[in-house]
Structure formats: structure tokens, C-alpha cells
Tab-separated table of N, CA and C in Angstrom:
chain	number	residue	atom	x	y	z
V	30	MET	N	0.834	-1.182	0.000
V	30	MET	CA	0.000	0.000	0.000
V	30	MET	C	0.882	1.250	0.000
V	31	LYS	N	0.557	2.189	-0.857
V	31	LYS	CA	1.344	3.412	-0.968
V	31	LYS	C	1.029	4.374	0.163
V	32	LYS	N	2.084	5.068	0.582
V	32	LYS	CA	1.913	6.124	1.572
V	32	LYS	C	1.286	7.335	0.901
V	33	PRO	N	0.366	8.018	1.580
V	33	PRO	CA	-0.181	9.248	0.988
V	33	PRO	C	0.913	10.316	0.942
V	34	LYS	N	0.930	11.071	-0.136
V	34	LYS	CA	1.940	12.114	-0.283
V	34	LYS	C	1.650	13.277	0.654
V	35	ALA	N	2.724	13.799	1.229
V	35	ALA	CA	2.597	14.976	2.083
V	35	ALA	C	2.319	16.183	1.199
V	36	PRO	N	1.569	17.135	1.706
V	36	PRO	CA	1.309	18.329	0.905
V	36	PRO	C	2.619	19.068	0.626
V	37	PRO	N	2.717	19.704	-0.535
V	37	PRO	CA	3.961	20.405	-0.859
V	37	PRO	C	4.225	21.547	0.127
V	38	THR	N	5.505	21.760	0.399
V	38	THR	CA	5.905	22.847	1.302
V	38	THR	C	6.918	23.730	0.599
V	39	ARG	N	7.139	24.881	1.164
V	39	ARG	CA	8.127	25.827	0.655
V	39	ARG	C	8.985	26.295	1.824
V	40	THR	N	10.231	26.600	1.531
V	40	THR	CA	11.162	27.101	2.532
V	40	THR	C	11.317	28.606	2.349
V	41	LEU	N	11.320	29.325	3.450
V	41	LEU	CA	11.498	30.763	3.428
V	41	LEU	C	12.729	31.092	4.280
V	42	THR	N	13.682	31.775	3.688
V	42	THR	CA	14.884	32.189	4.410
V	42	THR	C	14.810	33.688	4.635
V	43	ILE	N	15.105	34.095	5.861
V	43	ILE	CA	15.033	35.519	6.207
V	43	ILE	C	16.394	35.972	6.713
V	44	ARG	N	16.910	37.038	6.145
V	44	ARG	CA	18.162	37.626	6.612
V	44	ARG	C	17.799	38.819	7.495
V	45	MET	N	18.452	38.895	8.658
V	45	MET	CA	18.158	39.996	9.578
V	45	MET	C	19.392	40.318	10.408
V	46	ALA	N	19.366	41.470	11.014
V	46	ALA	CA	20.454	41.891	11.894
V	46	ALA	C	20.444	41.022	13.149
V	47	LEU	N	21.606	40.882	13.758
V	47	LEU	CA	21.747	40.066	14.958
V	47	LEU	C	20.807	40.529	16.070
V	48	GLU	N	20.638	41.837	16.209
V	48	GLU	CA	19.768	42.369	17.253
V	48	GLU	C	18.328	41.906	17.055
V	49	LEU	N	17.861	41.915	15.798
V	49	LEU	CA	16.502	41.456	15.518
V	49	LEU	C	16.357	39.965	15.784
V	50	TYR	N	17.378	39.211	15.414
V	50	TYR	CA	17.350	37.771	15.654
V	50	TYR	C	17.266	37.482	17.158
V	51	GLU	N	18.102	38.166	17.949
V	51	GLU	CA	18.088	37.960	19.395
V	51	GLU	C	16.744	38.357	19.994
V	52	ARG	N	16.149	39.409	19.441
V	52	ARG	CA	14.820	39.828	19.909
V	52	ARG	C	13.776	38.750	19.613
V	53	LEU	N	13.861	38.157	18.426
V	53	LEU	CA	12.937	37.073	18.073
V	53	LEU	C	13.114	35.867	18.995
V	54	VAL	N	14.357	35.516	19.266
V	54	VAL	CA	14.634	34.387	20.159
V	54	VAL	C	14.033	34.657	21.535
V	55	ASP	N	14.187	35.884	22.037
V	55	ASP	CA	13.599	36.238	23.335
V	55	ASP	C	12.080	36.155	23.291
V	56	MET	N	11.490	36.649	22.227
V	56	MET	CA	10.028	36.617	22.099
V	56	MET	C	9.515	35.185	22.012
V	57	ALA	N	10.263	34.314	21.349
V	57	ALA	CA	9.823	32.928	21.169
V	57	ALA	C	9.870	32.156	22.486
V	58	ALA	N	10.673	32.593	23.427
V	58	ALA	CA	10.747	31.983	24.763
V	58	ALA	C	10.895	30.470	24.713
V	59	GLY	N	11.852	30.000	23.919
V	59	GLY	CA	12.131	28.562	23.882
V	59	GLY	C	11.429	27.810	22.764
V	60	LEU	N	10.495	28.440	22.091
V	60	LEU	CA	9.815	27.785	20.975
V	60	LEU	C	10.720	27.787	19.747
V	61	PRO	N	10.573	26.817	18.861
V	61	PRO	CA	11.322	26.866	17.602
V	61	PRO	C	10.921	28.122	16.819
V	62	LEU	N	11.901	28.789	16.221
V	62	LEU	CA	11.622	30.077	15.578
V	62	LEU	C	10.667	29.977	14.395
V	63	GLY	N	10.826	28.969	13.549
V	63	GLY	CA	9.958	28.850	12.373
V	63	GLY	C	8.484	28.796	12.741
V	64	PRO	N	8.073	27.833	13.551
V	64	PRO	CA	6.667	27.779	13.943
V	64	PRO	C	6.207	29.012	14.725
V	65	PHE	N	7.108	29.601	15.531
V	65	PHE	CA	6.743	30.805	16.276
V	65	PHE	C	6.430	31.951	15.321
V	66	ILE	N	7.288	32.159	14.317
V	66	ILE	CA	7.072	33.252	13.355
V	66	ILE	C	5.788	33.009	12.567
V	67	LEU	N	5.552	31.761	12.144
V	67	LEU	CA	4.309	31.448	11.434
V	67	LEU	C	3.093	31.756	12.295
V	68	HIS	N	3.152	31.378	13.549
V	68	HIS	CA	2.030	31.622	14.454
V	68	HIS	C	1.771	33.115	14.600
V	69	ARG	N	2.846	33.888	14.773
V	69	ARG	CA	2.683	35.330	14.940
V	69	ARG	C	2.189	35.991	13.651
V	70	ALA	N	2.699	35.530	12.521
V	70	ALA	CA	2.332	36.154	11.245
V	70	ALA	C	0.897	35.815	10.840
V	71	LEU	N	0.472	34.605	11.119
V	71	LEU	CA	-0.852	34.177	10.698
V	71	LEU	C	-1.858	34.206	11.833
V	72	SER	N	-1.514	34.909	12.893
V	72	SER	CA	-2.367	35.062	14.060
V	72	SER	C	-2.693	33.700	14.647
V	73	SER	N	-3.946	33.447	14.930
V	73	SER	CA	-4.300	32.212	15.615
V	73	SER	C	-4.786	31.136	14.646
V	74	ASP	N	-4.495	31.276	13.355
V	74	ASP	CA	-4.905	30.255	12.388
V	74	ASP	C	-4.156	28.947	12.612
V	75	LEU	N	-2.975	29.036	13.189
V	75	LEU	CA	-2.169	27.842	13.455
V	75	LEU	C	-2.042	27.649	14.957
V	76	PRO	N	-1.973	26.410	15.403
V	76	PRO	CA	-1.761	26.193	16.836
V	76	PRO	C	-0.347	26.600	17.223
V	77	LEU	N	-0.212	27.095	18.439
V	77	LEU	CA	1.103	27.470	18.951
V	77	LEU	C	1.944	26.212	19.103
V	78	PRO	N	3.178	26.213	18.603
V	78	PRO	CA	4.004	25.002	18.704
V	78	PRO	C	4.325	24.659	20.148
V	79	ARG	N	4.605	23.369	20.369
V	79	ARG	CA	4.961	22.913	21.718
V	79	ARG	C	6.365	23.374	22.067
V	80	VAL	N	6.585	23.593	23.341
V	80	VAL	CA	7.882	24.056	23.831
V	80	VAL	C	8.809	22.866	24.011
V	81	ARG	N	10.028	23.020	23.560
V	81	ARG	CA	11.066	22.026	23.815
V	81	ARG	C	11.929	22.556	24.933
V	82	ARG	N	11.895	21.893	26.066
V	82	ARG	CA	12.641	22.369	27.226
V	82	ARG	C	13.969	21.638	27.409
V	83	ARG	N	14.350	20.858	26.468
V	83	ARG	CA	15.569	20.071	26.605
V	83	ARG	C	16.786	20.971	26.433
V	84	LYS	N	17.553	21.103	27.486
V	84	LYS	CA	18.748	21.936	27.438
V	84	LYS	C	19.948	21.051	27.108
V	85	PRO	N	20.889	21.574	26.354
V	85	PRO	CA	22.087	20.782	26.078
V	85	PRO	C	22.948	20.632	27.327
V	86	ILE	N	23.774	19.621	27.330
V	86	ILE	CA	24.678	19.394	28.449
V	86	ILE	C	25.723	20.491	28.451
V	87	ALA	N	25.886	21.146	29.584
V	87	ALA	CA	26.804	22.279	29.682
V	87	ALA	C	28.254	21.823	29.796
V	88	ASP	N	28.505	20.738	30.498
V	88	ASP	CA	29.870	20.291	30.759
V	88	ASP	C	29.968	18.790	30.469
V	89	HIS	N	30.420	18.454	29.274
V	89	HIS	CA	30.486	17.049	28.861
V	89	HIS	C	31.484	16.250	29.701
V	90	ALA	N	32.570	16.886	30.148
V	90	ALA	CA	33.559	16.174	30.957
V	90	ALA	C	32.955	15.762	32.300
V	91	ALA	N	32.201	16.666	32.930
V	91	ALA	CA	31.568	16.334	34.207
V	91	ALA	C	30.505	15.266	34.016
V	92	TYR	N	29.782	15.341	32.906
V	92	TYR	CA	28.747	14.341	32.606
V	92	TYR	C	29.385	12.964	32.410
V	93	ALA	N	30.489	12.901	31.681
V	93	ALA	CA	31.188	11.633	31.458
V	93	ALA	C	31.735	11.087	32.782
V	94	LYS	N	32.241	11.974	33.621
V	94	LYS	CA	32.770	11.552	34.919
V	94	LYS	C	31.649	10.972	35.779
V	95	LEU	N	30.491	11.613	35.743
V	95	LEU	CA	29.340	11.127	36.492
V	95	LEU	C	28.921	9.741	36.007
V	96	LEU	N	28.816	9.570	34.710
V	96	LEU	CA	28.418	8.272	34.175
V	96	LEU	C	29.436	7.191	34.530
V	97	GLY	N	30.714	7.547	34.524
V	97	GLY	CA	31.756	6.602	34.908
V	97	GLY	C	31.634	6.192	36.366
V	98	LYS	N	31.398	7.185	37.238
V	98	LYS	CA	31.236	6.885	38.664
V	98	LYS	C	30.016	6.005	38.898
V	99	LEU	N	28.957	6.310	38.193
V	99	LEU	CA	27.730	5.535	38.349
V	99	LEU	C	27.932	4.092	37.911
V	100	GLY	N	28.630	3.893	36.809
V	100	GLY	CA	28.883	2.547	36.319
V	100	GLY	C	29.823	1.759	37.207
V	101	ASP	N	30.830	2.425	37.756
V	101	ASP	CA	31.825	1.739	38.582
V	101	ASP	C	31.347	1.464	40.006
V	102	SER	N	30.326	2.172	40.442
V	102	SER	CA	29.962	2.107	41.853
V	102	SER	C	29.244	0.828	42.251
V	103	GLY	N	28.483	0.214	41.352
V	103	GLY	CA	27.656	-0.930	41.730
V	103	GLY	C	26.596	-0.505	42.730
V	104	LEU	N	26.323	0.798	42.764
V	104	LEU	CA	25.445	1.381	43.763
V	104	LEU	C	24.019	0.847	43.682
V	105	ALA	N	23.488	0.741	42.491
V	105	ALA	CA	22.110	0.271	42.340
V	105	ALA	C	21.956	-1.133	42.894
V	106	SER	N	22.897	-2.000	42.569
V	106	SER	CA	22.849	-3.375	43.053
V	106	SER	C	22.969	-3.427	44.576
V	107	ASN	N	23.904	-2.665	45.121
V	107	ASN	CA	24.097	-2.658	46.569
V	107	ASN	C	22.873	-2.123	47.308
V	108	LEU	N	22.277	-1.028	46.790
V	108	LEU	CA	21.089	-0.481	47.440
V	108	LEU	C	19.921	-1.454	47.350
V	109	ASN	N	19.815	-2.170	46.235
V	109	ASN	CA	18.754	-3.167	46.082
V	109	ASN	C	18.917	-4.286	47.113
V	110	GLN	N	20.150	-4.745	47.318
V	110	GLN	CA	20.403	-5.795	48.312
V	110	GLN	C	20.082	-5.305	49.725
V	111	LEU	N	20.464	-4.061	50.031
V	111	LEU	CA	20.162	-3.509	51.350
V	111	LEU	C	18.650	-3.377	51.557
V	112	ALA	N	17.946	-2.914	50.532
V	112	ALA	CA	16.491	-2.768	50.637
V	112	ALA	C	15.832	-4.135	50.838
V	113	ARG	N	16.291	-5.129	50.114
V	113	ARG	CA	15.721	-6.473	50.244
V	113	ARG	C	15.915	-6.999	51.666
V	114	GLN	N	17.132	-6.844	52.199
V	114	GLN	CA	17.403	-7.313	53.557
V	114	GLN	C	16.608	-6.523	54.593
V	115	ALA	N	16.474	-5.229	54.390
V	115	ALA	CA	15.693	-4.413	55.323
V	115	ALA	C	14.238	-4.841	55.313
V	116	ASN	N	13.685	-5.129	54.126
V	116	ASN	CA	12.290	-5.567	54.018
V	116	ASN	C	12.083	-6.928	54.678
V	117	LEU	N	13.078	-7.780	54.625
V	117	LEU	CA	12.972	-9.105	55.244
V	117	LEU	C	13.263	-9.058	56.742
V	118	GLY	N	13.804	-7.946	57.216
V	118	GLY	CA	14.161	-7.832	58.622
V	118	GLY	C	15.467	-8.520	58.957
V	119	THR	N	16.300	-8.748	57.949
V	119	THR	CA	17.563	-9.454	58.170
V	119	THR	C	18.778	-8.556	57.999
V	120	LEU	N	18.566	-7.249	58.029
V	120	LEU	CA	19.682	-6.318	57.856
V	120	LEU	C	20.303	-6.010	59.213
V	121	PRO	N	21.480	-6.577	59.487
V	121	PRO	CA	22.116	-6.280	60.773
V	121	PRO	C	22.723	-4.872	60.741
V	122	VAL	N	22.393	-4.085	61.727
V	122	VAL	CA	22.932	-2.731	61.798
V	122	VAL	C	24.197	-2.780	62.642
V	123	MET	N	25.291	-2.946	61.940
V	123	MET	CA	26.599	-3.039	62.578
V	123	MET	C	27.450	-1.885	62.066
V	124	PRO	N	28.603	-1.653	62.677
V	124	PRO	CA	29.449	-0.547	62.210
V	124	PRO	C	29.795	-0.647	60.719
V	125	GLU	N	29.992	-1.866	60.211
V	125	GLU	CA	30.311	-2.031	58.777
V	125	GLU	C	29.128	-1.610	57.909
V	126	THR	N	27.920	-1.965	58.345
V	126	THR	CA	26.717	-1.598	57.592
V	126	THR	C	26.554	-0.080	57.576
V	127	GLU	N	26.740	0.525	58.725
V	127	GLU	CA	26.620	1.973	58.807
V	127	GLU	C	27.661	2.659	57.939
V	128	ALA	N	28.892	2.147	57.951
V	128	ALA	CA	29.951	2.722	57.118
V	128	ALA	C	29.608	2.573	55.635
V	129	ALA	N	29.056	1.423	55.254
V	129	ALA	CA	28.678	1.214	53.854
V	129	ALA	C	27.566	2.168	53.441
V	130	LEU	N	26.607	2.388	54.320
V	130	LEU	CA	25.517	3.323	54.019
V	130	LEU	C	26.035	4.756	53.919
V	131	GLN	N	26.952	5.137	54.803
V	131	GLN	CA	27.542	6.476	54.742
V	131	GLN	C	28.319	6.671	53.438
V	132	TYR	N	29.051	5.623	53.040
V	132	TYR	CA	29.803	5.682	51.784
V	132	TYR	C	28.851	5.832	50.606
V	133	ALA	N	27.758	5.057	50.593
V	133	ALA	CA	26.776	5.145	49.508
V	133	ALA	C	26.169	6.542	49.445
V	134	CYS	N	25.878	7.110	50.609
V	134	CYS	CA	25.318	8.467	50.645
V	134	CYS	C	26.304	9.490	50.077
V	135	SER	N	27.582	9.343	50.412
V	135	SER	CA	28.569	10.295	49.893
V	135	SER	C	28.729	10.142	48.383
V	136	GLN	N	28.651	8.899	47.885
V	136	GLN	CA	28.744	8.673	46.440
V	136	GLN	C	27.544	9.294	45.711
V	137	ILE	N	26.373	9.126	46.270
V	137	ILE	CA	25.162	9.714	45.673
V	137	ILE	C	25.269	11.233	45.683
V	138	SER	N	25.768	11.794	46.771
V	138	SER	CA	25.945	13.239	46.858
V	138	SER	C	26.934	13.743	45.809
V	139	ASP	N	28.036	13.011	45.611
V	139	ASP	CA	29.008	13.381	44.572
V	139	ASP	C	28.373	13.336	43.184
V	140	MET	N	27.593	12.294	42.931
V	140	MET	CA	26.949	12.161	41.619
V	140	MET	C	25.954	13.287	41.376
V	141	ARG	N	25.221	13.668	42.421
V	141	ARG	CA	24.267	14.759	42.288
V	141	ARG	C	25.000	16.060	41.944
V	142	ARG	N	26.102	16.319	42.659
V	142	ARG	CA	26.889	17.531	42.411
V	142	ARG	C	27.394	17.553	40.968
V	143	LEU	N	27.915	16.410	40.496
V	143	LEU	CA	28.432	16.340	39.123
V	143	LEU	C	27.317	16.510	38.093
V	144	LEU	N	26.164	15.944	38.373
V	144	LEU	CA	25.043	16.070	37.442
V	144	LEU	C	24.569	17.517	37.356
V	145	VAL	N	24.462	18.172	38.490
V	145	VAL	CA	24.064	19.586	38.510
V	145	VAL	C	25.073	20.416	37.719
V	146	GLN	N	26.352	20.129	37.915
V	146	GLN	CA	27.416	20.855	37.192
V	146	GLN	C	27.339	20.569	35.697
V	147	ALA	N	27.164	19.306	35.324
V	147	ALA	CA	27.143	18.926	33.910
V	147	ALA	C	25.974	19.539	33.176
V	148	LEU	N	24.852	19.655	33.851
V	148	LEU	CA	23.657	20.222	33.204
V	148	LEU	C	23.614	21.741	33.280
V	149	GLY	N	24.599	22.322	33.950
V	149	GLY	CA	24.658	23.790	34.026
V	149	GLY	C	23.579	24.381	34.912
V	150	LEU	N	23.139	23.639	35.907
V	150	LEU	CA	22.102	24.130	36.816
V	150	LEU	C	22.740	24.728	38.057
V	151	GLU	N	21.954	25.471	38.818
V	151	GLU	CA	22.447	26.023	40.075
V	151	GLU	C	22.169	25.011	41.180
V	152	ASP	N	23.163	24.759	42.006
V	152	ASP	CA	23.013	23.814	43.109
V	152	ASP	C	22.293	24.506	44.254
V	153	GLU	N	21.114	23.974	44.629
V	153	GLU	CA	20.320	24.577	45.693
V	153	GLU	C	20.633	23.983	47.058
V	154	ALA	N	21.387	22.891	47.088
V	154	ALA	CA	21.659	22.225	48.378
V	154	ALA	C	22.898	22.790	49.026
């Protein structure tokens, strides 16, 4: 079965000064510029495009370091084992257990810090 053909489209290229471009970007508030300009030019005949909130990674080195730490830690497996033992009531609370939990908490805290840095966010903690 043949696919129905998409309606023909045309491309429009606009040359403008940098100041005007920056003003358009500010007005679009995160929306793609093409659909935003169409919406503004044709009033409400077209639906307003959806916002893409995906920000690029600000620091690839920190992101790679975080992923490496996460992979090397075995943290998910260890926390799963601790949760299972706690649910069964067989988790002995001894100095070694407490030290392991403190270590896991510090590793999670480090990963959070690296993730916040990699994504270019402000650390609120």
C-alpha cells in the first residue's frame, strides 16, 4: 500500500540583523523560531508550537565523569540488596553496615553535584 503524499511545502529564508534575531529568540521563549514566526504572522490560524525544554549538556567532561562513577559504583545493586534485607528484617545494623551506608550516601551526593554541574544548573543544596 502506498503512503499518501505529504502536501507540498516551501522554505522561506530571512536575513536579519543580529539584534533582531536575538529579539525574536527572546520573544519565542524557547519555541522553535519557524513555527513561532508562522504563528505570529498568521495570528491564531495555526496552533502554537509545543515548547522544547531540553537543554544541552553544559559540561560534557563532568557528565562523562558522572556516568563513569555511576557505572563503577555498583550502587544500584548494593542499594537493592540492602532494601531487600531491610524488608525481610535481616539487615544487621553493625558498624560495617553503617559505614557502607555512609559511603553510599557520599557517592550519591558526589553524583548529584556532578550532574548539577554537567547540566549547568544552580546547586540549591
